[in-house]
């Protein structure tokens, strides 16, 4: 029987490197995502007096409709991709949530370190993919011809590469993100939310910069900033969190220029990997996926997991939620359900 122990943050973090962990369950990330309505929780999953996995996430305060929820940005960190252990972890977390009166359990898969799909009873899989540039595989990084042409185009324009953690650069990135959003919505014909993670906003980005996990990389061309990327970095791991670029940047290959210099920087300084992110399975975005292949990334398939509502009276919505999973993502019922949960 697996048990759950809530652990003080310093003690929990001390042994984290013994496990294959996501950047999104680390204390610097979660401390930045905490706010008045949710607090971080750090958990060891224990079997036969041995810690077999670690996870950390947010517990939200109760809400009349949603109830109290337990949200993890990624699955438990394991010592190896063991299906049986992963399923036991999911079962233990569900029991923990029910015992604590938590209405719903959600496990994301951001920067997830395995491709396991839980088969635990009561969970619904949420498939995703990400692309990872591995610096420790011993294999050369292959940039596509188009990617290299874009880098050359940016260099010809006199573009230079920089980084900082300043408020001025953050404000510039937020403005550029609005431009990127508009361009993507025009190109793909669907709404796009650049703040795609719970509690990700300007305030939490500032906290990431303040605690040292966040860093911004940007271009200068003729003294102007046209492209900014916000990455999170921790213990040799990197995730490309956000990016904002204007029309000039896209026309002159600046995003490729940034990624090229990032990859060279991380490779030369002994980083483990660079994860430029991914997306949900089956929602298009072929151009974005093609770009991540072009910069040398390898596709990793993964999945998060969610439960239905676990508590009364919230569980009266479960039949509707089950019906919604069988409908297309652009269905109005599905959109309504997403607004609820």
Coordinates of C-alpha atoms in Angstrom, one line a residue, residues 31-271:
X31 CA 6.6 29.4 -5.1
X32 CA 6.1 31.8 -8.1
X33 CA 2.7 30.3 -8.9
X34 CA 1.3 30.5 -5.3
X35 CA -1.1 33.3 -4.6
X36 CA -3.9 34.2 -2.1
X37 CA -6.2 31.5 -3.6
X38 CA -3.8 28.5 -3.7
X39 CA -0.8 27.2 -1.8
X40 CA 1.9 24.8 -2.8
X41 CA 2.1 21.3 -1.3
X42 CA 5.1 19.0 -1.4
X43 CA 4.6 15.2 -1.3
X44 CA 6.6 12.1 -0.9
X45 CA 5.0 8.8 -2.1
X46 CA 6.2 6.0 0.1
X47 CA 6.0 2.2 -0.1
X48 CA 7.5 -0.2 2.4
X49 CA 9.2 2.8 4.1
X50 CA 10.9 3.8 0.9
X51 CA 10.2 7.0 -1.0
X52 CA 9.4 5.8 -4.5
X53 CA 8.2 9.0 -6.1
X54 CA 7.9 12.8 -5.4
X55 CA 5.4 15.3 -6.6
X56 CA 4.4 18.9 -5.8
X57 CA 1.5 21.1 -6.9
X58 CA -1.1 23.6 -5.8
X59 CA -4.2 23.2 -3.6
X60 CA -6.8 25.8 -4.5
X61 CA -9.3 27.2 -2.0
X62 CA -12.8 26.0 -2.1
X63 CA -15.2 27.4 -4.7
X64 CA -19.0 27.0 -4.7
X65 CA -19.1 25.4 -8.2
X66 CA -15.6 23.9 -8.6
X67 CA -14.8 23.0 -5.0
X68 CA -11.3 22.7 -3.7
X69 CA -8.9 21.3 -6.3
X70 CA -5.5 19.7 -6.3
X71 CA -3.5 20.6 -9.4
X72 CA -0.1 19.2 -10.5
X73 CA 1.6 20.7 -13.5
X74 CA 3.3 17.3 -14.2
X75 CA 3.1 13.7 -13.0
X76 CA 5.1 12.3 -10.1
X77 CA 8.9 12.2 -10.4
X78 CA 10.0 8.5 -10.5
X79 CA 13.4 6.9 -10.4
X80 CA 12.5 5.0 -13.6
X81 CA 9.6 4.7 -16.0
X82 CA 7.8 2.0 -14.0
X83 CA 4.1 1.6 -15.0
X84 CA 3.0 -0.2 -11.9
X85 CA 4.6 2.5 -9.6
X86 CA 3.0 5.3 -11.6
X87 CA -0.4 3.7 -11.4
X88 CA -0.1 3.2 -7.7
X89 CA 0.9 6.9 -7.3
X90 CA -2.2 8.0 -9.1
X91 CA -4.4 5.8 -6.9
X92 CA -2.7 7.1 -3.8
X93 CA -3.2 10.7 -4.9
X94 CA -6.8 10.1 -5.6
X95 CA -7.4 8.6 -2.2
X96 CA -5.5 11.5 -0.6
X97 CA -7.7 14.0 -2.5
X98 CA -10.9 12.2 -1.4
X99 CA -9.8 12.1 2.2
X100 CA -9.0 15.8 2.2
X101 CA -12.4 16.7 0.7
X102 CA -10.8 17.9 -2.5
X103 CA -13.4 18.0 -5.3
X104 CA -11.1 17.2 -8.2
X105 CA -7.5 16.0 -9.0
X106 CA -5.7 17.2 -12.1
X107 CA -2.3 16.1 -13.2
X108 CA -0.6 17.9 -16.1
X109 CA 2.3 16.7 -18.2
X110 CA 4.5 19.8 -18.7
X111 CA 8.2 18.8 -19.1
X112 CA 7.1 15.3 -18.1
X113 CA 10.1 12.9 -17.9
X114 CA 8.3 9.8 -19.2
X115 CA 5.7 8.7 -21.7
X116 CA 3.6 6.5 -19.3
X117 CA -0.2 6.5 -19.6
X118 CA -1.9 5.8 -16.3
X119 CA -4.4 2.9 -16.3
X120 CA -5.5 3.6 -12.7
X121 CA -9.2 3.5 -12.2
X122 CA -11.0 6.8 -12.2
X123 CA -8.5 8.7 -14.4
X124 CA -8.9 10.1 -17.9
X125 CA -5.9 10.6 -20.0
X126 CA -5.0 14.0 -21.6
X127 CA -2.5 13.3 -24.3
X128 CA 0.2 15.8 -25.3
X129 CA 3.6 16.0 -26.9
X130 CA 6.7 18.1 -26.5
X131 CA 10.0 18.4 -28.3
X132 CA 13.3 18.1 -26.5
X133 CA 16.8 19.0 -27.6
X134 CA 19.0 16.5 -25.7
X135 CA 22.6 17.7 -24.9
X136 CA 23.7 14.5 -23.3
X137 CA 22.8 11.9 -26.0
X138 CA 26.1 12.2 -27.7
X139 CA 24.4 12.8 -31.0
X140 CA 24.9 16.0 -33.0
X141 CA 22.1 18.5 -33.2
X142 CA 20.6 18.7 -36.7
X143 CA 19.1 22.1 -37.7
X144 CA 17.0 22.1 -40.8
X145 CA 18.1 24.0 -43.9
X146 CA 15.2 26.5 -43.5
X147 CA 16.2 27.1 -39.8
X148 CA 19.8 27.8 -40.7
X149 CA 18.6 30.2 -43.5
X150 CA 16.6 32.1 -41.0
X151 CA 19.6 32.4 -38.7
X152 CA 21.7 33.8 -41.5
X153 CA 18.9 36.2 -42.5
X154 CA 18.9 37.6 -38.9
X155 CA 22.7 37.8 -38.8
X156 CA 22.7 39.7 -42.1
X157 CA 20.2 42.3 -40.6
X158 CA 22.8 42.9 -37.8
X159 CA 20.8 41.2 -35.1
X160 CA 22.6 40.6 -31.7
X161 CA 21.6 38.2 -28.9
X162 CA 21.1 39.3 -25.2
X163 CA 19.6 38.2 -21.9
X164 CA 18.5 39.9 -18.7
X165 CA 15.8 39.8 -15.9
X166 CA 14.7 43.4 -16.1
X167 CA 11.2 44.8 -15.8
X168 CA 11.7 46.8 -19.0
X169 CA 12.4 43.6 -21.0
X170 CA 9.4 41.8 -19.3
X171 CA 7.1 44.7 -20.3
X172 CA 8.4 44.5 -23.8
X173 CA 7.9 40.8 -24.0
X174 CA 4.3 41.1 -22.7
X175 CA 3.6 43.6 -25.5
X176 CA 5.2 41.4 -28.1
X177 CA 3.1 38.4 -26.8
X178 CA 0.0 40.3 -27.8
X179 CA 1.3 40.7 -31.3
X180 CA 2.2 37.0 -31.5
X181 CA -1.3 36.1 -30.3
X182 CA -3.0 38.2 -32.9
X183 CA -0.8 36.8 -35.7
X184 CA -1.4 33.2 -34.6
X185 CA -5.2 33.7 -34.4
X186 CA -5.2 35.2 -37.8
X187 CA -3.1 32.4 -39.3
X188 CA -4.7 29.4 -37.6
X189 CA -8.3 30.8 -37.2
X190 CA -8.7 29.9 -33.5
X191 CA -8.4 31.6 -30.2
X192 CA -5.0 31.4 -28.6
X193 CA -4.2 32.1 -24.9
X194 CA -0.5 32.8 -24.4
X195 CA -0.9 32.3 -20.7
X196 CA -1.7 28.6 -21.1
X197 CA -0.9 27.4 -17.6
X198 CA -2.8 28.0 -14.3
X199 CA -1.6 31.1 -12.5
X200 CA 0.8 32.0 -15.3
X201 CA 0.6 35.8 -15.6
X202 CA 2.7 39.0 -15.4
X203 CA 3.0 38.8 -11.6
X204 CA 4.1 35.2 -11.5
X205 CA 6.6 35.9 -14.3
X206 CA 8.1 38.6 -12.2
X207 CA 8.4 36.2 -9.3
X208 CA 10.2 33.7 -11.5
X209 CA 12.7 36.4 -12.5
X210 CA 13.1 37.5 -8.9
X211 CA 13.8 33.9 -7.6
X212 CA 16.3 33.3 -10.5
X213 CA 14.5 30.5 -12.3
X214 CA 13.2 32.8 -15.0
X215 CA 15.5 34.5 -17.6
X216 CA 14.6 36.4 -20.8
X217 CA 16.6 36.1 -24.0
X218 CA 16.1 38.8 -26.7
X219 CA 17.3 40.3 -29.9
X220 CA 18.5 43.8 -30.8
X221 CA 18.3 45.0 -34.4
X222 CA 19.2 48.6 -35.0
X223 CA 18.7 49.2 -31.3
X224 CA 15.1 47.7 -31.2
X225 CA 13.8 44.6 -29.5
X226 CA 11.7 42.6 -31.9
X227 CA 11.7 39.1 -30.2
X228 CA 11.9 38.0 -26.5
X229 CA 11.8 34.5 -25.1
X230 CA 11.2 33.7 -21.4
X231 CA 12.8 30.4 -20.3
X232 CA 12.9 28.7 -16.9
X233 CA 16.1 27.0 -15.9
X234 CA 16.9 24.8 -12.9
X235 CA 19.6 22.2 -12.3
X236 CA 20.7 22.0 -15.9
X237 CA 17.2 21.7 -17.3
X238 CA 15.5 24.3 -19.5
X239 CA 11.9 24.9 -20.7
X240 CA 10.9 27.5 -23.2
X241 CA 7.9 29.0 -21.4
X242 CA 6.8 32.0 -23.5
X243 CA 7.8 34.0 -26.6
X244 CA 6.7 37.2 -28.1
X245 CA 7.8 38.5 -31.6
X246 CA 6.5 41.1 -34.0
X247 CA 6.1 41.0 -37.8
X248 CA 9.7 42.2 -38.3
X249 CA 11.0 39.3 -36.2
X250 CA 9.1 36.6 -38.2
X251 CA 10.0 38.1 -41.5
X252 CA 13.7 38.2 -40.6
X253 CA 14.2 34.9 -38.8
X254 CA 14.7 36.3 -35.3
X255 CA 12.9 33.5 -33.4
X256 CA 15.2 31.0 -35.1
X257 CA 18.2 33.3 -34.3
X258 CA 17.2 33.2 -30.6
X259 CA 16.8 29.5 -30.5
X260 CA 20.1 28.9 -32.3
X261 CA 22.0 31.0 -29.8
X262 CA 20.1 29.4 -26.9
X263 CA 21.0 25.9 -28.0
X264 CA 24.7 26.8 -28.5
X265 CA 24.8 28.5 -25.1
X266 CA 23.2 25.6 -23.3
X267 CA 25.3 23.0 -25.1
X268 CA 28.5 24.8 -24.3
X269 CA 27.6 25.3 -20.6
X270 CA 26.8 21.7 -19.8
X271 CA 23.0 21.8 -19.6

